[in-house]
Coordinates of C-alpha atoms and ligand atoms in Angstrom, one line a residue:
M1 CA -9.0 -11.7 9.4
S2 CA -12.1 -9.5 10.5
H3 CA -13.1 -6.2 9.7
E4 CA -15.6 -5.7 12.0
A5 CA -15.4 -2.4 13.6
P6 CA -18.1 -1.4 16.9
T7 CA -19.4 1.8 15.4
P8 CA -17.6 3.1 12.0
A9 CA -16.6 6.8 12.7
A10 CA -18.9 9.4 10.9
N11 CA -17.9 11.2 8.5
F12 CA -19.0 13.5 5.5
I13 CA -19.9 10.2 3.0
R14 CA -21.5 8.4 5.7
N15 CA -23.4 11.4 6.4
I16 CA -24.6 11.8 3.0
I17 CA -26.2 8.4 3.0
D18 CA -27.3 8.6 6.0
E19 CA -30.0 11.6 4.7
Q20 CA -30.7 9.7 1.7
N21 CA -31.7 6.9 3.8
A22 CA -33.7 8.7 5.4
S23 CA -35.6 10.3 2.6
G24 CA -35.5 7.3 0.6
K25 CA -33.8 8.2 -2.4
W26 CA -31.8 5.0 -3.0
N27 CA -34.2 2.5 -0.7
G28 CA -31.5 1.5 1.5
R29 CA -29.3 0.8 -1.3
V30 CA -25.4 1.3 -1.1
E31 CA -23.3 0.0 -4.4
T32 CA -20.1 1.6 -4.6
R33 CA -16.9 0.8 -6.8
F34 CA -13.4 0.9 -6.5
P35 CA -12.2 1.3 -9.9
P36 CA -8.3 1.0 -10.5
E37 CA -6.9 1.8 -13.7
P38 CA -5.0 -1.4 -14.6
N39 CA -1.7 0.7 -15.9
G40 CA 0.2 0.2 -12.5
Y41 CA 0.6 -1.1 -9.3
L42 CA -1.6 -0.3 -6.4
H43 CA -0.2 2.0 -3.3
L44 CA -0.7 3.2 0.1
G45 CA -3.1 5.7 -1.2
H46 CA -5.2 2.8 -2.7
A47 CA -5.6 1.1 0.3
K48 CA -7.6 4.4 1.6
S49 CA -9.8 4.4 -1.7
I50 CA -10.4 0.7 -1.0
F51 CA -10.9 0.8 2.9
L52 CA -13.7 3.5 2.0
N53 CA -15.3 2.1 -0.7
F54 CA -15.8 -1.6 0.6
G55 CA -16.2 -0.5 4.1
L56 CA -19.1 1.5 3.6
A57 CA -20.5 -1.3 1.1
R58 CA -20.5 -3.3 4.3
D59 CA -21.3 -1.4 6.9
Y60 CA -24.5 -0.5 4.9
N61 CA -25.1 -3.9 3.5
G62 CA -24.9 -3.0 0.4
V63 CA -21.8 -4.5 -2.4
C64 CA -18.9 -2.9 -3.7
H65 CA -17.6 -3.6 -7.1
L66 CA -13.9 -4.2 -8.3
R67 CA -14.2 -2.6 -11.5
F68 CA -11.0 -2.1 -13.8
D69 CA -11.1 1.0 -15.5
D70 CA -9.4 0.0 -18.8
T71 CA -10.2 2.6 -21.4
N72 CA -6.8 3.7 -22.1
P73 CA -5.0 0.3 -23.6
E74 CA -1.7 1.7 -24.4
K75 CA -0.4 1.1 -20.7
E76 CA -2.5 -0.8 -19.1
S77 CA -1.6 -4.8 -19.3
Q78 CA -3.3 -8.2 -17.4
E79 CA 0.3 -8.3 -15.4
Y80 CA -1.8 -5.8 -13.5
V81 CA -4.8 -6.7 -13.1
D82 CA -3.9 -9.5 -11.4
A83 CA -1.8 -8.1 -9.1
I84 CA -4.7 -5.3 -8.2
T85 CA -7.0 -8.4 -7.8
E86 CA -4.5 -10.1 -5.1
S87 CA -3.8 -6.8 -3.5
V88 CA -7.4 -6.2 -2.9
K89 CA -8.2 -9.8 -1.7
W90 CA -5.0 -9.5 0.6
L91 CA -6.9 -6.2 2.1
G92 CA -9.2 -9.2 3.1
F93 CA -12.2 -7.5 0.9
D94 CA -14.7 -9.7 -1.5
W95 CA -16.4 -8.1 -4.4
G96 CA -18.1 -11.7 -5.0
K97 CA -19.8 -12.0 -8.2
H98 CA -19.0 -7.9 -8.8
L99 CA -16.2 -8.2 -10.7
Y100 CA -16.2 -5.9 -13.9
F101 CA -14.1 -4.3 -16.7
A102 CA -14.8 -1.1 -18.0
S103 CA -13.9 -2.3 -22.1
N104 CA -16.6 -5.0 -21.4
Y105 CA -19.2 -1.8 -22.2
F106 CA -17.5 -0.3 -25.1
D107 CA -21.0 -1.2 -27.0
T108 CA -22.8 0.4 -24.5
M109 CA -21.1 3.4 -24.6
Y110 CA -20.6 3.4 -28.3
A111 CA -24.2 3.5 -28.4
C112 CA -24.4 6.6 -26.0
A113 CA -22.0 8.3 -28.5
E114 CA -24.4 7.9 -31.2
Y115 CA -27.4 9.1 -28.7
L116 CA -25.7 11.9 -28.1
I117 CA -24.9 13.0 -32.0
Q118 CA -28.8 11.9 -32.8
A119 CA -30.3 14.4 -29.9
G120 CA -27.6 16.9 -30.9
H121 CA -25.2 16.7 -27.7
A122 CA -22.5 15.5 -29.6
Y123 CA -20.5 16.6 -33.0
V124 CA -17.2 15.2 -34.4
D125 CA -14.4 18.0 -34.5
S126 CA -11.6 18.0 -36.8
L127 CA -9.1 20.6 -35.7
S128 CA -5.9 20.0 -35.0
A129 CA -4.8 19.4 -31.2
D130 CA -3.0 22.6 -31.2
E131 CA -6.0 24.3 -32.6
M132 CA -8.2 22.7 -30.0
R133 CA -5.8 23.9 -27.5
S134 CA -6.0 27.6 -28.7
Y135 CA -10.3 27.7 -29.5
R136 CA -10.6 25.8 -25.4
G137 CA -9.8 29.4 -24.1
T138 CA -8.8 30.1 -20.5
L139 CA -9.4 29.9 -16.9
T140 CA -10.6 33.7 -17.8
E141 CA -11.3 34.3 -21.3
P142 CA -14.2 32.2 -22.5
G143 CA -13.4 29.1 -25.6
K144 CA -15.1 30.0 -28.7
D145 CA -16.9 27.7 -31.1
S146 CA -15.0 25.3 -33.6
P147 CA -16.0 25.8 -37.1
Y148 CA -17.1 22.0 -37.2
R149 CA -19.2 22.1 -34.5
S150 CA -22.3 23.6 -36.5
R151 CA -22.2 20.0 -38.3
S152 CA -25.4 18.1 -39.0
V153 CA -26.5 15.1 -37.1
D154 CA -26.2 13.0 -40.4
E155 CA -22.7 14.3 -41.4
N156 CA -21.4 13.8 -37.7
L157 CA -23.7 9.9 -37.4
A158 CA -21.8 9.3 -40.7
M159 CA -18.3 10.1 -39.6
F160 CA -18.4 9.2 -36.3
R161 CA -19.2 5.4 -38.4
S162 CA -16.3 5.9 -40.2
M163 CA -14.1 6.8 -37.1
R164 CA -15.0 3.8 -36.0
A165 CA -14.8 1.7 -39.3
G166 CA -10.7 2.7 -39.2
E167 CA -11.3 5.4 -42.1
F168 CA -9.3 8.0 -40.5
A169 CA -5.7 8.3 -38.9
D170 CA -4.9 8.4 -35.8
G171 CA -5.9 11.7 -34.1
A172 CA -7.8 13.4 -37.4
H173 CA -10.6 13.7 -35.8
V174 CA -12.5 13.4 -31.9
L175 CA -15.9 13.2 -31.0
R176 CA -16.7 16.3 -28.4
A177 CA -19.9 16.8 -26.6
K178 CA -21.5 20.2 -27.8
I179 CA -22.4 22.2 -24.4
N180 CA -21.2 25.2 -24.0
M181 CA -17.7 26.9 -25.1
A182 CA -18.0 29.6 -22.9
S183 CA -18.6 28.0 -19.9
P184 CA -16.4 29.2 -16.9
N185 CA -16.1 25.4 -15.9
I186 CA -13.5 24.6 -18.6
N187 CA -14.5 21.1 -18.2
L188 CA -17.7 21.8 -20.0
R189 CA -16.0 23.7 -23.1
D190 CA -17.1 20.8 -25.2
P191 CA -14.9 18.0 -23.7
A192 CA -13.6 15.4 -26.3
I193 CA -15.4 12.1 -25.5
Y194 CA -13.8 10.0 -28.5
R195 CA -10.5 9.9 -30.0
I196 CA -9.0 7.8 -33.4
K197 CA -6.3 5.2 -31.8
R198 CA -5.2 2.0 -33.3
A199 CA -3.8 0.4 -30.0
H200 CA -3.9 -3.4 -28.9
H201 CA -6.6 -3.4 -25.7
H202 CA -5.6 -6.1 -23.1
N203 CA -9.1 -7.4 -22.9
T204 CA -10.9 -6.2 -26.4
G205 CA -7.9 -7.0 -28.8
D206 CA -8.2 -5.1 -32.1
T207 CA -12.3 -4.9 -31.8
W208 CA -11.7 -1.0 -31.7
C209 CA -9.5 1.7 -32.8
I210 CA -11.9 4.4 -31.0
Y211 CA -11.5 4.7 -27.5
P212 CA -13.7 6.6 -24.9
M213 CA -12.0 9.2 -23.0
Y214 CA -11.9 8.9 -19.2
T215 CA -14.7 11.1 -17.8
Y216 CA -17.0 10.3 -21.0
A217 CA -16.7 6.5 -19.9
H218 CA -16.6 6.5 -15.9
P219 CA -19.8 7.7 -15.7
I220 CA -21.3 5.4 -18.0
E221 CA -19.7 2.5 -16.4
D222 CA -21.1 3.4 -12.9
A223 CA -24.4 4.3 -14.5
I224 CA -24.4 0.3 -16.2
E225 CA -23.5 -0.9 -12.7
H226 CA -26.1 0.8 -10.7
I227 CA -24.2 2.3 -8.6
T228 CA -25.3 4.9 -5.8
H229 CA -22.3 6.5 -4.8
S230 CA -19.8 7.0 -6.8
I231 CA -16.7 8.0 -4.7
C232 CA -13.0 9.9 -5.7
T233 CA -10.7 11.9 -5.0
L234 CA -10.7 15.8 -4.7
E235 CA -8.8 16.6 -8.5
F236 CA -12.7 15.2 -10.1
E237 CA -14.6 17.5 -8.6
D238 CA -14.6 20.3 -11.5
Q239 CA -15.1 17.0 -13.5
R240 CA -19.0 16.6 -11.4
P241 CA -20.9 19.1 -13.9
F242 CA -20.1 17.2 -16.7
Y243 CA -20.4 13.7 -15.0
D244 CA -24.3 15.2 -13.8
W245 CA -24.8 16.6 -17.3
L246 CA -23.7 13.5 -19.1
L247 CA -26.1 10.7 -17.0
D248 CA -28.6 13.6 -17.4
K249 CA -28.9 13.3 -21.1
L250 CA -28.8 9.3 -21.5
A251 CA -31.0 9.6 -19.1
D252 CA -33.4 11.6 -21.1
G253 CA -32.5 8.8 -23.8
N254 CA -33.8 6.2 -21.8
F255 CA -30.4 4.2 -21.2
F256 CA -30.2 4.5 -17.5
P257 CA -33.4 5.0 -14.6
R258 CA -33.0 7.6 -12.3
P259 CA -31.9 8.0 -9.4
L260 CA -28.4 8.9 -11.4
P261 CA -24.8 7.9 -10.0
Q262 CA -23.8 10.7 -7.2
Q263 CA -20.3 11.9 -7.7
I264 CA -18.7 12.4 -4.2
E265 CA -15.0 13.5 -3.9
F266 CA -13.0 13.0 -0.8
A267 CA -9.4 14.1 -0.3
R268 CA -6.2 11.6 -1.5
L269 CA -4.0 10.5 0.8
N270 CA -0.4 12.1 0.9
L271 CA 1.7 10.2 3.3
T272 CA 5.2 11.7 3.9
Y273 CA 8.4 10.3 2.7
V274 CA 6.9 7.8 0.4
V275 CA 5.9 9.1 -3.4
L276 CA 2.2 7.5 -4.3
S277 CA 2.1 8.6 -8.2
K278 CA 2.2 5.5 -10.2
R279 CA 4.4 7.8 -13.0
K280 CA 6.9 8.2 -10.2
L281 CA 6.6 4.3 -9.2
I282 CA 7.0 2.9 -12.6
Q283 CA 10.1 5.6 -12.9
L284 CA 11.6 3.2 -10.1
V285 CA 10.8 0.6 -11.0
D286 CA 12.3 1.2 -14.6
E287 CA 15.0 2.1 -13.5
K288 CA 16.1 0.1 -11.1
H289 CA 15.9 1.8 -7.8
V290 CA 14.3 -0.6 -6.5
S291 CA 14.2 -4.0 -6.9
G292 CA 11.0 -4.4 -8.4
W293 CA 7.3 -3.5 -8.1
D294 CA 7.3 -6.0 -4.6
D295 CA 10.6 -4.6 -3.6
P296 CA 9.6 -4.3 0.9
R297 CA 10.8 -0.5 0.3
L298 CA 8.2 0.7 -1.9
P299 CA 5.0 2.2 -0.7
T300 CA 3.0 -0.5 -3.2
L301 CA 0.6 -2.6 -1.8
V302 CA 2.5 -6.0 -2.8
G303 CA 5.8 -4.0 -1.6
A304 CA 4.3 -3.9 2.0
R305 CA 2.7 -7.0 2.1
R306 CA 6.8 -8.3 1.2
R307 CA 7.7 -5.7 3.7
G308 CA 5.5 -7.4 6.6
Y309 CA 3.0 -4.9 7.3
T310 CA -0.6 -6.7 8.1
A311 CA -4.2 -5.7 6.0
E312 CA -5.4 -5.2 9.7
G313 CA -3.0 -2.8 10.2
F314 CA -3.9 -1.0 7.1
K315 CA -7.1 -0.8 8.5
R316 CA -6.4 0.6 11.9
F317 CA -4.2 3.3 9.7
T318 CA -7.3 3.8 7.6
D319 CA -9.8 4.2 10.6
R320 CA -7.3 6.5 12.5
I321 CA -6.6 9.1 9.5
G322 CA -11.0 9.1 8.5
V323 CA -12.1 10.5 5.6
S324 CA -12.7 14.0 4.6
K325 CA -12.9 17.0 2.1
S326 CA -9.7 19.0 2.5
D327 CA -6.5 17.6 1.6
G328 CA -3.2 17.3 4.4
W329 CA -0.5 15.2 5.0
I330 CA -0.2 12.3 6.9
D331 CA 3.1 11.7 8.4
Y332 CA 4.5 8.4 7.6
S333 CA 4.6 7.6 11.5
V334 CA 1.1 7.5 11.9
F335 CA 0.9 4.7 9.4
E336 CA 4.4 2.6 11.0
E337 CA 2.3 3.4 14.7
C338 CA -0.9 1.3 13.5
Q339 CA 1.2 -1.8 12.0
R340 CA 2.9 -1.6 15.0
D341 CA 0.4 -1.6 17.2
V342 CA -1.2 -4.9 15.3
L343 CA 1.9 -6.7 15.5
N344 CA 2.9 -5.7 19.0
D345 CA -0.1 -7.3 20.1
T346 CA -0.4 -11.1 17.4
A347 CA 4.0 -11.3 16.4
L348 CA 5.2 -14.2 18.7
R349 CA 8.5 -12.9 20.4
R350 CA 11.5 -14.5 19.7
I351 CA 15.4 -13.9 20.0
A352 CA 18.0 -13.0 17.1
V353 CA 21.7 -11.4 17.7
L354 CA 21.7 -8.7 14.7
D355 CA 25.6 -7.9 15.0
P356 CA 27.5 -10.8 16.4
V357 CA 30.4 -11.4 19.1
K358 CA 30.9 -14.5 20.9
L359 CA 30.1 -15.1 24.6
I360 CA 32.6 -18.0 25.9
I361 CA 30.9 -19.1 29.7
D362 CA 34.5 -20.8 30.7
N363 CA 33.3 -22.4 34.0
Y364 CA 30.2 -24.1 31.5
P365 CA 31.0 -27.7 30.6
A366 CA 32.0 -27.6 26.6
D367 CA 30.0 -30.6 25.8
Q368 CA 26.9 -30.1 28.2
S369 CA 23.9 -27.7 26.7
E370 CA 20.6 -27.5 28.7
D371 CA 16.8 -26.0 27.9
C372 CA 15.6 -22.8 28.9
F373 CA 12.1 -21.4 28.5
A374 CA 11.0 -18.1 26.8
P375 CA 7.4 -16.5 26.5
N376 CA 5.7 -16.7 23.1
H377 CA 4.1 -13.6 24.2
P378 CA 4.8 -11.7 27.8
Q379 CA 0.8 -10.8 27.3
H380 CA -0.7 -13.6 26.1
P381 CA 0.7 -16.6 28.2
D382 CA -1.6 -18.8 26.4
L383 CA 0.4 -18.8 23.6
G384 CA 2.9 -20.7 25.9
K385 CA 6.7 -20.9 26.0
R386 CA 9.2 -22.5 23.8
V387 CA 12.6 -23.9 24.6
V388 CA 16.1 -21.8 23.8
P389 CA 18.9 -23.9 24.3
L390 CA 21.9 -22.8 26.2
S391 CA 25.1 -24.0 26.2
K392 CA 29.1 -22.8 26.6
E393 CA 29.6 -20.5 23.8
L394 CA 26.8 -18.2 23.0
W395 CA 26.1 -15.2 20.4
I396 CA 25.6 -11.7 22.0
E397 CA 25.6 -8.4 20.9
R398 CA 28.2 -6.7 20.1
E399 CA 27.2 -3.4 21.5
D400 CA 26.6 -5.5 24.8
F401 CA 30.1 -5.6 26.0
M402 CA 32.2 -2.7 26.6
E403 CA 35.9 -3.0 28.0
T404 CA 35.4 1.0 29.3
P405 CA 32.2 1.5 30.0
P406 CA 30.6 4.8 30.5
K407 CA 28.8 5.6 33.5
G408 CA 25.1 4.3 33.7
Y409 CA 26.0 1.5 31.5
F410 CA 24.7 -1.7 32.7
R411 CA 25.5 -4.3 30.6
L412 CA 28.6 -6.5 30.3
F413 CA 31.9 -5.0 31.2
P414 CA 34.7 -6.6 33.3
G415 CA 33.6 -7.7 36.6
N416 CA 29.7 -6.7 35.9
S417 CA 27.4 -9.3 36.6
V418 CA 24.1 -9.4 34.0
R419 CA 21.2 -11.8 33.5
L420 CA 20.9 -13.7 30.2
R421 CA 17.5 -13.3 29.8
Y422 CA 15.4 -16.5 30.6
G423 CA 19.2 -18.3 31.6
Y424 CA 22.1 -17.5 34.5
V425 CA 23.0 -14.8 36.4
I426 CA 27.0 -14.8 35.1
T427 CA 29.8 -12.2 35.8
C428 CA 31.9 -10.4 32.9
T429 CA 35.6 -12.1 33.4
G430 CA 37.3 -10.0 30.0
C431 CA 37.9 -9.8 26.4
D432 CA 39.7 -11.4 23.7
K433 CA 41.3 -9.2 21.0
D434 CA 43.1 -9.5 17.7
A435 CA 46.3 -7.9 16.6
N436 CA 43.4 -4.8 15.2
G437 CA 42.3 -4.3 18.7
T438 CA 38.5 -5.7 17.6
I439 CA 37.3 -8.0 20.3
T440 CA 36.7 -11.3 19.2
A441 CA 35.3 -12.8 22.5
V442 CA 34.3 -11.9 25.3
H443 CA 34.6 -14.6 28.6
C444 CA 32.5 -15.1 31.8
D445 CA 31.2 -17.3 34.6
Y446 CA 27.9 -18.2 35.1
L447 CA 26.7 -18.5 39.0
P448 CA 24.7 -22.1 38.8
D449 CA 21.7 -21.7 40.9
T450 CA 20.1 -18.5 39.4
K451 CA 18.4 -20.4 36.3
S452 CA 15.4 -18.4 35.2
G453 CA 12.2 -19.7 36.8
T454 CA 13.6 -21.8 39.6
P455 CA 13.0 -21.4 43.3
G456 CA 15.5 -18.4 44.5
S457 CA 17.0 -17.3 41.2
D458 CA 16.5 -14.0 41.5
S459 CA 18.4 -13.7 45.0
I460 CA 21.0 -12.2 43.2
K461 CA 20.2 -8.7 41.9
V462 CA 21.6 -7.6 38.3
K463 CA 20.7 -4.2 36.6
G464 CA 21.2 -6.1 33.0
N465 CA 19.4 -8.7 31.1
I466 CA 20.9 -9.5 27.9
H467 CA 19.5 -11.4 24.9
W468 CA 21.9 -14.7 23.3
V469 CA 21.7 -17.2 21.2
S470 CA 23.4 -20.4 21.7
A471 CA 26.3 -20.7 19.3
A472 CA 25.8 -24.6 18.6
H473 CA 22.6 -24.5 17.8
A474 CA 21.9 -20.7 16.4
Y475 CA 20.6 -20.5 13.0
E476 CA 22.7 -18.2 10.3
A477 CA 20.4 -16.2 8.4
E478 CA 20.3 -13.3 6.2
V479 CA 18.3 -10.4 7.4
R480 CA 17.2 -7.3 5.3
L481 CA 17.1 -3.9 7.5
Y482 CA 14.9 -1.3 5.9
D483 CA 15.2 2.8 6.3
R484 CA 13.1 5.2 4.6
L485 CA 13.2 5.0 1.1
F486 CA 13.4 8.9 0.9
T487 CA 15.4 11.2 3.0
T488 CA 12.7 14.1 3.0
A489 CA 9.0 14.2 3.9
Q490 CA 8.2 15.6 0.4
P491 CA 10.4 13.7 -2.0
G492 CA 11.4 16.2 -4.6
G493 CA 9.3 19.0 -2.8
E494 CA 12.6 21.7 -3.4
S495 CA 14.6 20.4 -6.1
G496 CA 11.6 19.1 -8.0
D497 CA 13.4 16.2 -8.6
F498 CA 12.3 13.4 -6.3
L499 CA 15.0 10.9 -7.5
K500 CA 17.7 13.5 -5.5
D501 CA 15.8 12.8 -2.5
L502 CA 16.8 8.8 -2.7
N503 CA 18.0 7.2 0.9
P504 CA 21.4 6.0 -0.4
D505 CA 21.2 3.7 2.5
S506 CA 17.8 2.6 2.7
V507 CA 18.4 -1.1 2.8
R508 CA 21.5 -2.9 4.6
T509 CA 21.4 -6.8 4.5
I510 CA 23.2 -8.8 7.4
R511 CA 23.8 -12.3 8.7
A512 CA 22.2 -12.4 11.7
Q513 CA 22.6 -15.2 14.5
L514 CA 18.7 -16.1 15.1
E515 CA 17.3 -18.8 17.4
P516 CA 16.8 -22.0 16.5
V517 CA 13.2 -22.2 16.2
L518 CA 13.1 -19.7 13.6
K519 CA 14.6 -21.9 11.2
D520 CA 11.5 -23.5 10.5
A521 CA 9.3 -19.8 9.8
N522 CA 7.1 -20.2 7.0
A523 CA 6.8 -17.4 4.9
E524 CA 5.2 -14.6 5.9
D525 CA 5.3 -15.7 9.2
R526 CA 5.5 -12.9 11.7
F527 CA 7.9 -11.8 15.2
Q528 CA 9.2 -9.5 17.0
F529 CA 12.5 -9.9 17.3
E530 CA 13.0 -8.6 21.3
R531 CA 14.8 -5.2 21.2
H532 CA 15.3 -5.1 17.4
G533 CA 11.3 -4.9 16.3
Y534 CA 9.3 -6.8 14.0
F535 CA 10.5 -8.8 11.3
V536 CA 8.8 -11.6 8.4
A537 CA 9.8 -14.1 6.9
D538 CA 10.4 -12.8 3.0
R539 CA 7.9 -14.1 1.1
V540 CA 9.5 -14.0 -1.9
D541 CA 13.4 -15.0 -0.8
S542 CA 12.6 -17.8 2.0
K543 CA 13.3 -21.7 1.2
L544 CA 11.8 -24.6 3.3
G545 CA 14.2 -24.4 6.6
E546 CA 15.9 -21.3 5.0
P547 CA 13.9 -18.6 5.6
V548 CA 15.2 -15.1 5.5
F549 CA 13.8 -11.9 7.5
N550 CA 12.8 -8.5 6.5
R551 CA 12.5 -5.9 9.4
T552 CA 9.0 -4.3 8.8
V553 CA 9.2 -1.8 11.6
T554 CA 11.6 -1.0 14.4
L555 CA 10.5 -1.5 18.0
K556 CA 8.6 1.9 19.4
D557 CA 11.9 2.6 21.5
S558 CA 14.2 0.5 20.2
W559 CA 15.3 -0.2 23.8
V560 CA 13.3 -2.4 25.6
K561 CA 13.4 -3.8 29.1
T562 CA 17.7 -4.1 29.1
T563 CA 17.5 -2.9 32.7
K564 CA 15.0 -3.9 35.4
Ligands
LIG1 P1 -3.6 7.4 -12.5 O1 -4.9 8.6 -12.4 O2 -2.3 8.6 -12.6 O3 -3.4 6.4 -13.2 P2 -4.7 6.8 -10.0 O4 -3.6 6.9 -8.3 O5 -5.7 8.0 -10.0 O6 -3.5 7.0 -11.2 P3 -6.4 4.6 -10.7 O7 -6.4 3.6 -10.7 O8 -7.3 6.3 -11.1 O9 -5.2 5.3 -10.1 O10 -6.8 5.0 -9.0 C1 -8.2 3.8 -8.6 C2 -8.8 4.6 -7.4 O11 -7.9 4.8 -6.1 C3 -9.5 6.2 -8.0 O12 -11.1 6.2 -7.4 C4 -8.7 6.7 -7.0 O13 -9.6 8.1 -7.0 C5 -8.4 6.5 -6.2 N1 -7.0 6.6 -5.5 C6 -5.4 6.7 -6.2 N2 -4.9 7.6 -5.5 C7 -5.6 7.8 -3.9 C8 -4.6 8.8 -3.1 N3 -3.4 8.5 -3.1 N4 -5.7 8.6 -1.6 C9 -6.6 7.6 -2.0 N5 -7.5 7.4 -3.2 C10 -6.5 7.3 -4.0
LIG2 MG1 -7.1 7.9 -11.5

């Protein structure tokens, strides 16, 4: 796919870069990173960050790193690393040789910590977690110094080395930055930078029993990789002073050159009708409210891919919503509209009857069939036509026949004529019913001189135009019709329990009658089923010659061209 945007829309981050390029701060260098923690699957919110970071790198001839921020071993795993890698690739991005793991920097992070101790900027604290909390103060009251804050450099160094050597129990001590317990910014009240935790790490195994805190590790990761712009979401704004404090001290210690990476915050994506929190997504998967991480109803990127959404549609969406500093909600329909726009242009048209009832053409020979021709895409004649076979018995939508129609109903009812799309004009003669009154077949006669595409075929004008599939040739398949996973725009908003807002009817699985060429669809082939929306051959459950289809999104108006 192509990510060539004509002129990228300006935003405040581009403005910062443009100004810096003008002043020569980085000599034109732009180096960004996308830094997921491998503790879950990526979701639609991450896509915003991916397009932003990789997009800036692309537009400024820079590079964007894929960095696994794996400093918190308990919740991280290789499964997540693999899934994240695949999803970023699927969105169309390439990090080249710039694939990094924060855990590969543990030695440097440790050396930085020893330096901070030696320079008097860090100390080992032995307060319990509860005590530490009460010493921290509140938003309105300053904190107070820990009695351990005045330990000597030598004692701190010896203790920190003992922490590393595994001589203390988990949680017995922490290493803290020595900044200011009275700072109005709580994040500067001597934040913890190392903790003791015996946990197996997916990359470093059991080498370490102390691990750096995220807020300490992240700036160092950026500095090691010579990141120019470290872009993160707004909740890290209050952390920026610590980010700058830490890198400034380490630059003084000649660990890193100046200029130092600059943290820039932007508003995260909030999208209605979904949850974009790893914790909630994990809960949905673990408690089996969905079939797995790639359930097509989930807003994960693996789920989105299975659902049939396209990477191009993601690009259109992230372009449309832009980047700003103010939080807000985007309606899910905006995302769907972007996906629909792309599919409308690219998906081949096919015919599917989702709620089939038989239509019998009584005056058509039982042993005969013939070819009709349907365009693959009405706006792209170059995509050609395909053969749609017609025979005596067809499948049509149950709702396309009514025994006693209301006013304004132009489809089949006794005595009325309609066109079989791409075929003949037919006149309805009646229907069969079972003992319960359910219609089991509709009857009609066709008018032989009216075949679409033949001279004079439109001499008879009809108002209705219905789609159909030849019963003898149809491919019967499983089709899943998805609806929103939640019934409320902000799940859990009122009750506080997002599970209460789960939509009990978020998927309906049906057997549908599809036109024969759909049997040959490959996994991930996308189509517009006329009148029904956009569908994709499921990449997990489809077998060769036996695809099953997921509805990606309905048509804009689910009723296209039934009259003309
Ligand atoms: P958590 O912090 O709970 O693990 P997270 O969603 O922040 O979850 P990360 O792996 O830290 O997960 O995210 C990687 C990057 O994606 C971060 O830079 C983060 O800012 C960005 N990101 C995460 N959620 C969103 C969102 N909803 N909108 C935009 N960017 C996001
Ligand atoms: Mg995070």
